[in-house]
Amino acid sequence: ETHVERTAASVGSMLAAGGGGAAELQAALGTAAGLRPRLDAAVAAAVREYMREFGRRVGGAGELKLTLVVNWGEAAEAAKEGAGCAEAAPDGSLLGSVGCHVAPLPPLPDPPIRAEVRGAPRANAAAKDSSWVADRAPLEALMRSAEVGPINELLLATESGELLEGSQTNFYAIVDGAVHTAGEGILEGTVRRLLLEVCGREGTPVVLSPPRLADAGRGEGA
């Protein structure tokens, strides 16, 4: 449910920012209630096709990685034939499409885990816009060619050295027994929400303020 709510919130934010927030489109894509059945249908169709093609060969982790893309406007028109989950409004206009890609879940990286501080905060961090995939491509190329060996993640920082998030992850630092993580200016990922829920349940202190690079020596972990 957390994934659905976050995806719907991202879509709603981008529709509103782009002036494409027609009531029917917002209801179909920008709300969890409207988006959930279409996400479920796309995932079910994609997983069935994957299993038909590859059987139960799901890789070393034994799990599947699902990538969901919600389109609207011209992008939905281009994707509707392959997506299988397009929907039309009463006037015949397309209410977006939902596509799903399935692949084996990669294994966890071997330690040591390497992270590099490189890159500025995203323009609209609250929305998981697919354009970010293209925007981060040059950074990922640098990760692969680093002199110290492959870099596992790049951390996006402000000019004053506040560590906001990774290119594909949220970022946390343990300082004096408390979890420090940015409270705004980031994409609030599903794992982040679960982590904060566990911290609240277990009584672990949480500081919703971004860790600072200058304080790295004080940290007990990240």
C-alpha positions as protocol buffer text, in pm:
chain_id: "A"
residue {
  index: 1
  type: GLU
  ca { x: 0 y: 0 z: 0 }
}
residue {
  index: 2
  type: THR
  ca { x: 289 y: 234 z: 73 }
}
residue {
  index: 3
  type: HIS
  ca { x: 421 y: 197 z: -283 }
}
residue {
  index: 4
  type: VAL
  ca { x: 77 y: 276 z: -426 }
}
residue {
  index: 5
  type: GLU
  ca { x: 31 y: 584 z: -211 }
}
residue {
  index: 6
  type: ARG
  ca { x: 377 y: 718 z: -296 }
}
residue {
  index: 7
  type: THR
  ca { x: 331 y: 659 z: -669 }
}
residue {
  index: 8
  type: ALA
  ca { x: -9 y: 828 z: -668 }
}
residue {
  index: 9
  type: ALA
  ca { x: 131 y: 1123 z: -473 }
}
residue {
  index: 10
  type: SER
  ca { x: 418 y: 1160 z: -724 }
}
residue {
  index: 11
  type: VAL
  ca { x: 179 y: 1152 z: -1019 }
}
residue {
  index: 12
  type: GLY
  ca { x: -58 y: 1399 z: -855 }
}
residue {
  index: 13
  type: SER
  ca { x: 228 y: 1636 z: -781 }
}
residue {
  index: 14
  type: MET
  ca { x: 357 y: 1626 z: -1139 }
}
residue {
  index: 15
  type: LEU
  ca { x: 8 y: 1666 z: -1287 }
}
residue {
  index: 16
  type: ALA
  ca { x: -53 y: 1972 z: -1073 }
}
residue {
  index: 17
  type: ALA
  ca { x: 290 y: 2120 z: -1150 }
}
residue {
  index: 18
  type: GLY
  ca { x: 250 y: 2061 z: -1523 }
}
residue {
  index: 19
  type: GLY
  ca { x: -99 y: 2202 z: -1553 }
}
residue {
  index: 20
  type: GLY
  ca { x: -232 y: 1864 z: -1666 }
}
residue {
  index: 21
  type: GLY
  ca { x: -447 y: 1806 z: -1364 }
}
residue {
  index: 22
  type: ALA
  ca { x: -787 y: 1743 z: -1525 }
}
residue {
  index: 23
  type: ALA
  ca { x: -1029 y: 1601 z: -1271 }
}
residue {
  index: 24
  type: GLU
  ca { x: -1064 y: 1264 z: -1447 }
}
residue {
  index: 25
  type: LEU
  ca { x: -687 y: 1226 z: -1485 }
}
residue {
  index: 26
  type: GLN
  ca { x: -618 y: 1322 z: -1125 }
}
residue {
  index: 27
  type: ALA
  ca { x: -879 y: 1072 z: -1003 }
}
residue {
  index: 28
  type: ALA
  ca { x: -745 y: 792 z: -1225 }
}
residue {
  index: 29
  type: LEU
  ca { x: -373 y: 841 z: -1163 }
}
residue {
  index: 30
  type: GLY
  ca { x: -323 y: 1087 z: -878 }
}
residue {
  index: 31
  type: THR
  ca { x: -512 y: 898 z: -608 }
}
residue {
  index: 32
  type: ALA
  ca { x: -431 y: 562 z: -451 }
}
residue {
  index: 33
  type: ALA
  ca { x: -790 y: 442 z: -497 }
}
residue {
  index: 34
  type: GLY
  ca { x: -784 y: 516 z: -869 }
}
residue {
  index: 35
  type: LEU
  ca { x: -432 y: 395 z: -936 }
}
residue {
  index: 36
  type: ARG
  ca { x: -425 y: 73 z: -733 }
}
residue {
  index: 37
  type: PRO
  ca { x: -637 y: -149 z: -963 }
}
residue {
  index: 38
  type: ARG
  ca { x: -432 y: -40 z: -1264 }
}
residue {
  index: 39
  type: LEU
  ca { x: -102 y: -103 z: -1089 }
}
residue {
  index: 40
  type: ASP
  ca { x: -228 y: -443 z: -974 }
}
residue {
  index: 41
  type: ALA
  ca { x: -335 y: -532 z: -1329 }
}
residue {
  index: 42
  type: ALA
  ca { x: -4 y: -421 z: -1480 }
}
residue {
  index: 43
  type: VAL
  ca { x: 202 y: -615 z: -1223 }
}
residue {
  index: 44
  type: ALA
  ca { x: -9 y: -929 z: -1261 }
}
residue {
  index: 45
  type: ALA
  ca { x: 17 y: -924 z: -1641 }
}
residue {
  index: 46
  type: ALA
  ca { x: 393 y: -858 z: -1638 }
}
residue {
  index: 47
  type: VAL
  ca { x: 471 y: -1127 z: -1379 }
}
residue {
  index: 48
  type: ARG
  ca { x: 257 y: -1382 z: -1565 }
}
residue {
  index: 49
  type: GLU
  ca { x: 446 y: -1307 z: -1886 }
}
residue {
  index: 50
  type: TYR
  ca { x: 782 y: -1327 z: -1707 }
}
residue {
  index: 51
  type: MET
  ca { x: 695 y: -1663 z: -1552 }
}
residue {
  index: 52
  type: ARG
  ca { x: 569 y: -1794 z: -1885 }
}
residue {
  index: 53
  type: GLU
  ca { x: 893 y: -1694 z: -2053 }
}
residue {
  index: 54
  type: PHE
  ca { x: 1148 y: -1775 z: -1782 }
}
residue {
  index: 55
  type: GLY
  ca { x: 972 y: -2004 z: -1535 }
}
residue {
  index: 56
  type: ARG
  ca { x: 1104 y: -1974 z: -1181 }
}
residue {
  index: 57
  type: ARG
  ca { x: 1454 y: -1861 z: -1273 }
}
residue {
  index: 58
  type: VAL
  ca { x: 1452 y: -1542 z: -1069 }
}
residue {
  index: 59
  type: GLY
  ca { x: 1820 y: -1495 z: -999 }
}
residue {
  index: 60
  type: GLY
  ca { x: 2044 y: -1530 z: -697 }
}
residue {
  index: 61
  type: ALA
  ca { x: 1826 y: -1324 z: -461 }
}
residue {
  index: 62
  type: GLY
  ca { x: 1526 y: -1543 z: -537 }
}
residue {
  index: 63
  type: GLU
  ca { x: 1305 y: -1237 z: -584 }
}
residue {
  index: 64
  type: LEU
  ca { x: 1183 y: -1018 z: -866 }
}
residue {
  index: 65
  type: LYS
  ca { x: 1244 y: -648 z: -920 }
}
residue {
  index: 66
  type: LEU
  ca { x: 939 y: -461 z: -1050 }
}
residue {
  index: 67
  type: THR
  ca { x: 966 y: -122 z: -1220 }
}
residue {
  index: 68
  type: LEU
  ca { x: 636 y: 59 z: -1275 }
}
residue {
  index: 69
  type: VAL
  ca { x: 591 y: 355 z: -1508 }
}
residue {
  index: 70
  type: VAL
  ca { x: 277 y: 572 z: -1515 }
}
residue {
  index: 71
  type: ASN
  ca { x: 232 y: 778 z: -1833 }
}
residue {
  index: 72
  type: TRP
  ca { x: -17 y: 1040 z: -1944 }
}
residue {
  index: 73
  type: GLY
  ca { x: -55 y: 1273 z: -2239 }
}
residue {
  index: 74
  type: GLU
  ca { x: 156 y: 1194 z: -2546 }
}
residue {
  index: 75
  type: ALA
  ca { x: 367 y: 944 z: -2353 }
}
residue {
  index: 76
  type: ALA
  ca { x: 54 y: 742 z: -2270 }
}
residue {
  index: 77
  type: GLU
  ca { x: -55 y: 743 z: -2633 }
}
residue {
  index: 78
  type: ALA
  ca { x: 283 y: 604 z: -2736 }
}
residue {
  index: 79
  type: ALA
  ca { x: 284 y: 339 z: -2462 }
}
residue {
  index: 80
  type: LYS
  ca { x: -76 y: 222 z: -2467 }
}
residue {
  index: 81
  type: GLU
  ca { x: -31 y: -66 z: -2712 }
}
residue {
  index: 82
  type: GLY
  ca { x: 233 y: -239 z: -2501 }
}
residue {
  index: 83
  type: ALA
  ca { x: 117 y: -135 z: -2156 }
}
residue {
  index: 84
  type: GLY
  ca { x: -207 y: -330 z: -2151 }
}
residue {
  index: 85
  type: CYS
  ca { x: -350 y: -103 z: -1883 }
}
residue {
  index: 86
  type: ALA
  ca { x: -466 y: 207 z: -2065 }
}
residue {
  index: 87
  type: GLU
  ca { x: -799 y: 361 z: -1973 }
}
residue {
  index: 88
  type: ALA
  ca { x: -1024 y: 616 z: -2142 }
}
residue {
  index: 89
  type: ALA
  ca { x: -1248 y: 891 z: -2006 }
}
residue {
  index: 90
  type: PRO
  ca { x: -1617 y: 916 z: -2108 }
}
residue {
  index: 91
  type: ASP
  ca { x: -1521 y: 1164 z: -2383 }
}
residue {
  index: 92
  type: GLY
  ca { x: -1276 y: 913 z: -2530 }
}
residue {
  index: 93
  type: SER
  ca { x: -957 y: 1086 z: -2412 }
}
residue {
  index: 94
  type: LEU
  ca { x: -690 y: 857 z: -2271 }
}
residue {
  index: 95
  type: LEU
  ca { x: -656 y: 855 z: -1892 }
}
residue {
  index: 96
  type: GLY
  ca { x: -295 y: 750 z: -1897 }
}
residue {
  index: 97
  type: SER
  ca { x: -132 y: 410 z: -1906 }
}
residue {
  index: 98
  type: VAL
  ca { x: 54 y: 193 z: -1656 }
}
residue {
  index: 99
  type: GLY
  ca { x: 345 y: -30 z: -1756 }
}
residue {
  index: 100
  type: CYS
  ca { x: 551 y: -280 z: -1559 }
}
residue {
  index: 101
  type: HIS
  ca { x: 900 y: -421 z: -1623 }
}
residue {
  index: 102
  type: VAL
  ca { x: 1010 y: -741 z: -1445 }
}
residue {
  index: 103
  type: ALA
  ca { x: 1368 y: -853 z: -1385 }
}
residue {
  index: 104
  type: PRO
  ca { x: 1553 y: -1066 z: -1128 }
}
residue {
  index: 105
  type: LEU
  ca { x: 1638 y: -873 z: -813 }
}
residue {
  index: 106
  type: PRO
  ca { x: 2017 y: -819 z: -810 }
}
residue {
  index: 107
  type: PRO
  ca { x: 2209 y: -960 z: -513 }
}
residue {
  index: 108
  type: LEU
  ca { x: 2325 y: -730 z: -236 }
}
residue {
  index: 109
  type: PRO
  ca { x: 2666 y: -570 z: -304 }
}
residue {
  index: 110
  type: ASP
  ca { x: 2969 y: -709 z: -127 }
}
residue {
  index: 111
  type: PRO
  ca { x: 3133 y: -489 z: 138 }
}
residue {
  index: 112
  type: PRO
  ca { x: 3287 y: -242 z: 161 }
}
residue {
  index: 113
  type: ILE
  ca { x: 2999 y: -25 z: 41 }
}
residue {
  index: 114
  type: ARG
  ca { x: 3134 y: 286 z: -130 }
}
residue {
  index: 115
  type: ALA
  ca { x: 2946 y: 616 z: -149 }
}
residue {
  index: 116
  type: GLU
  ca { x: 3063 y: 941 z: -303 }
}
residue {
  index: 117
  type: VAL
  ca { x: 2925 y: 1290 z: -240 }
}
residue {
  index: 118
  type: ARG
  ca { x: 2858 y: 1426 z: -586 }
}
residue {
  index: 119
  type: GLY
  ca { x: 2552 y: 1599 z: -731 }
}
residue {
  index: 120
  type: ALA
  ca { x: 2306 y: 1871 z: -636 }
}
residue {
  index: 121
  type: PRO
  ca { x: 1955 y: 1820 z: -493 }
}
residue {
  index: 122
  type: ARG
  ca { x: 1678 y: 1741 z: -741 }
}
residue {
  index: 123
  type: ALA
  ca { x: 1443 y: 2014 z: -861 }
}
residue {
  index: 124
  type: ASN
  ca { x: 1125 y: 1831 z: -756 }
}
residue {
  index: 125
  type: ALA
  ca { x: 1242 y: 1572 z: -508 }
}
residue {
  index: 126
  type: ALA
  ca { x: 892 y: 1491 z: -383 }
}
residue {
  index: 127
  type: ALA
  ca { x: 795 y: 1342 z: -721 }
}
residue {
  index: 128
  type: LYS
  ca { x: 952 y: 1026 z: -862 }
}
residue {
  index: 129
  type: ASP
  ca { x: 976 y: 1158 z: -1217 }
}
residue {
  index: 130
  type: SER
  ca { x: 1111 y: 916 z: -1479 }
}
residue {
  index: 131
  type: SER
  ca { x: 1326 y: 1198 z: -1621 }
}
residue {
  index: 132
  type: TRP
  ca { x: 1552 y: 1150 z: -1319 }
}
residue {
  index: 133
  type: VAL
  ca { x: 1667 y: 823 z: -1478 }
}
residue {
  index: 134
  type: ALA
  ca { x: 1818 y: 1022 z: -1767 }
}
residue {
  index: 135
  type: ASP
  ca { x: 1941 y: 1303 z: -1541 }
}
residue {
  index: 136
  type: ARG
  ca { x: 2146 y: 1066 z: -1325 }
}
residue {
  index: 137
  type: ALA
  ca { x: 2297 y: 868 z: -1616 }
}
residue {
  index: 138
  type: PRO
  ca { x: 2619 y: 1082 z: -1626 }
}
residue {
  index: 139
  type: LEU
  ca { x: 2657 y: 1034 z: -1250 }
}
residue {
  index: 140
  type: GLU
  ca { x: 2617 y: 657 z: -1284 }
}
residue {
  index: 141
  type: ALA
  ca { x: 2888 y: 655 z: -1551 }
}
residue {
  index: 142
  type: LEU
  ca { x: 3122 y: 824 z: -1301 }
}
residue {
  index: 143
  type: MET
  ca { x: 3031 y: 564 z: -1040 }
}
residue {
  index: 144
  type: ARG
  ca { x: 3142 y: 281 z: -1267 }
}
residue {
  index: 145
  type: SER
  ca { x: 3473 y: 445 z: -1362 }
}
residue {
  index: 146
  type: ALA
  ca { x: 3589 y: 561 z: -1017 }
}
residue {
  index: 147
  type: GLU
  ca { x: 3960 y: 506 z: -944 }
}
residue {
  index: 148
  type: VAL
  ca { x: 3886 y: 337 z: -610 }
}
residue {
  index: 149
  type: GLY
  ca { x: 3659 y: 84 z: -777 }
}
residue {
  index: 150
  type: PRO
  ca { x: 3287 y: 82 z: -850 }
}
residue {
  index: 151
  type: ILE
  ca { x: 3085 y: 325 z: -638 }
}
residue {
  index: 152
  type: ASN
  ca { x: 2762 y: 184 z: -495 }
}
residue {
  index: 153
  type: GLU
  ca { x: 2580 y: 514 z: -451 }
}
residue {
  index: 154
  type: LEU
  ca { x: 2616 y: 888 z: -503 }
}
residue {
  index: 155
  type: LEU
  ca { x: 2495 y: 1124 z: -231 }
}
residue {
  index: 156
  type: LEU
  ca { x: 2325 y: 1450 z: -329 }
}
residue {
  index: 157
  type: ALA
  ca { x: 2432 y: 1741 z: -111 }
}
residue {
  index: 158
  type: THR
  ca { x: 2357 y: 2109 z: -72 }
}
residue {
  index: 159
  type: GLU
  ca { x: 2627 y: 2372 z: -117 }
}
residue {
  index: 160
  type: SER
  ca { x: 2665 y: 2386 z: 262 }
}
residue {
  index: 161
  type: GLY
  ca { x: 2734 y: 2011 z: 284 }
}
residue {
  index: 162
  type: GLU
  ca { x: 2396 y: 1878 z: 396 }
}
residue {
  index: 163
  type: LEU
  ca { x: 2357 y: 1518 z: 277 }
}
residue {
  index: 164
  type: LEU
  ca { x: 1999 y: 1489 z: 153 }
}
residue {
  index: 165
  type: GLU
  ca { x: 1963 y: 1154 z: -26 }
}
residue {
  index: 166
  type: GLY
  ca { x: 2125 y: 915 z: -268 }
}
residue {
  index: 167
  type: SER
  ca { x: 2066 y: 902 z: -641 }
}
residue {
  index: 168
  type: GLN
  ca { x: 1840 y: 599 z: -586 }
}
residue {
  index: 169
  type: THR
  ca { x: 1814 y: 576 z: -207 }
}
residue {
  index: 170
  type: ASN
  ca { x: 1735 y: 767 z: 108 }
}
residue {
  index: 171
  type: PHE
  ca { x: 2029 y: 842 z: 336 }
}
residue {
  index: 172
  type: TYR
  ca { x: 2063 y: 801 z: 712 }
}
residue {
  index: 173
  type: ALA
  ca { x: 2345 y: 852 z: 960 }
}
residue {
  index: 174
  type: ILE
  ca { x: 2365 y: 725 z: 1317 }
}
residue {
  index: 175
  type: VAL
  ca { x: 2496 y: 1000 z: 1545 }
}
residue {
  index: 176
  type: ASP
  ca { x: 2495 y: 969 z: 1926 }
}
residue {
  index: 177
  type: GLY
  ca { x: 2250 y: 679 z: 1902 }
}
residue {
  index: 178
  type: ALA
  ca { x: 1994 y: 871 z: 1693 }
}
residue {
  index: 179
  type: VAL
  ca { x: 1896 y: 826 z: 1330 }
}
residue {
  index: 180
  type: HIS
  ca { x: 1955 y: 1147 z: 1134 }
}
residue {
  index: 181
  type: THR
  ca { x: 1786 y: 1186 z: 795 }
}
residue {
  index: 182
  type: ALA
  ca { x: 1653 y: 1477 z: 592 }
}
residue {
  index: 183
  type: GLY
  ca { x: 1294 y: 1571 z: 669 }
}
residue {
  index: 184
  type: GLU
  ca { x: 1226 y: 1766 z: 348 }
}
residue {
  index: 185
  type: GLY
  ca { x: 1368 y: 1825 z: 3 }
}
residue {
  index: 186
  type: ILE
  ca { x: 1384 y: 1449 z: -67 }
}
residue {
  index: 187
  type: LEU
  ca { x: 1180 y: 1169 z: -218 }
}
residue {
  index: 188
  type: GLU
  ca { x: 1032 y: 997 z: 86 }
}
residue {
  index: 189
  type: GLY
  ca { x: 1088 y: 636 z: -13 }
}
residue {
  index: 190
  type: THR
  ca { x: 895 y: 331 z: 101 }
}
residue {
  index: 191
  type: VAL
  ca { x: 1187 y: 188 z: 296 }
}
residue {
  index: 192
  type: ARG
  ca { x: 1233 y: 525 z: 468 }
}
residue {
  index: 193
  type: ARG
  ca { x: 872 y: 523 z: 584 }
}
residue {
  index: 194
  type: LEU
  ca { x: 908 y: 170 z: 720 }
}
residue {
  index: 195
  type: LEU
  ca { x: 1235 y: 257 z: 893 }
}
residue {
  index: 196
  type: LEU
  ca { x: 1077 y: 556 z: 1067 }
}
residue {
  index: 197
  type: GLU
  ca { x: 783 y: 339 z: 1176 }
}
residue {
  index: 198
  type: VAL
  ca { x: 1021 y: 82 z: 1327 }
}
residue {
  index: 199
  type: CYS
  ca { x: 1220 y: 357 z: 1502 }
}
residue {
  index: 200
  type: GLY
  ca { x: 899 y: 491 z: 1653 }
}
residue {
  index: 201
  type: ARG
  ca { x: 791 y: 145 z: 1766 }
}
residue {
  index: 202
  type: GLU
  ca { x: 1130 y: 58 z: 1916 }
}
residue {
  index: 203
  type: GLY
  ca { x: 1190 y: 396 z: 2078 }
}
residue {
  index: 204
  type: THR
  ca { x: 1492 y: 481 z: 1862 }
}
residue {
  index: 205
  type: PRO
  ca { x: 1548 y: 861 z: 1848 }
}
residue {
  index: 206
  type: VAL
  ca { x: 1504 y: 1018 z: 1504 }
}
residue {
  index: 207
  type: VAL
  ca { x: 1631 y: 1362 z: 1400 }
}
residue {
  index: 208
  type: LEU
  ca { x: 1462 y: 1486 z: 1082 }
}
residue {
  index: 209
  type: SER
  ca { x: 1753 y: 1701 z: 976 }
}
residue {
  index: 210
  type: PRO
  ca { x: 2005 y: 1611 z: 705 }
}
residue {
  index: 211
  type: PRO
  ca { x: 2340 y: 1478 z: 824 }
}
residue {
  index: 212
  type: ARG
  ca { x: 2631 y: 1707 z: 743 }
}
residue {
  index: 213
  type: LEU
  ca { x: 2943 y: 1594 z: 561 }
}
residue {
  index: 214
  type: ALA
  ca { x: 3156 y: 1792 z: 807 }
}
residue {
  index: 215
  type: ASP
  ca { x: 3021 y: 1576 z: 1091 }
}
residue {
  index: 216
  type: ALA
  ca { x: 3108 y: 1244 z: 927 }
}
residue {
  index: 217
  type: GLY
  ca { x: 3371 y: 1175 z: 1190 }
}
residue {
  index: 218
  type: ARG
  ca { x: 3105 y: 1178 z: 1462 }
}
residue {
  index: 219
  type: GLY
  ca { x: 2889 y: 916 z: 1300 }
}
residue {
  index: 220
  type: GLU
  ca { x: 2857 y: 557 z: 1421 }
}
residue {
  index: 221
  type: GLY
  ca { x: 2724 y: 430 z: 1089 }
}
residue {
  index: 222
  type: ALA
  ca { x: 2531 y: 526 z: 778 }
}
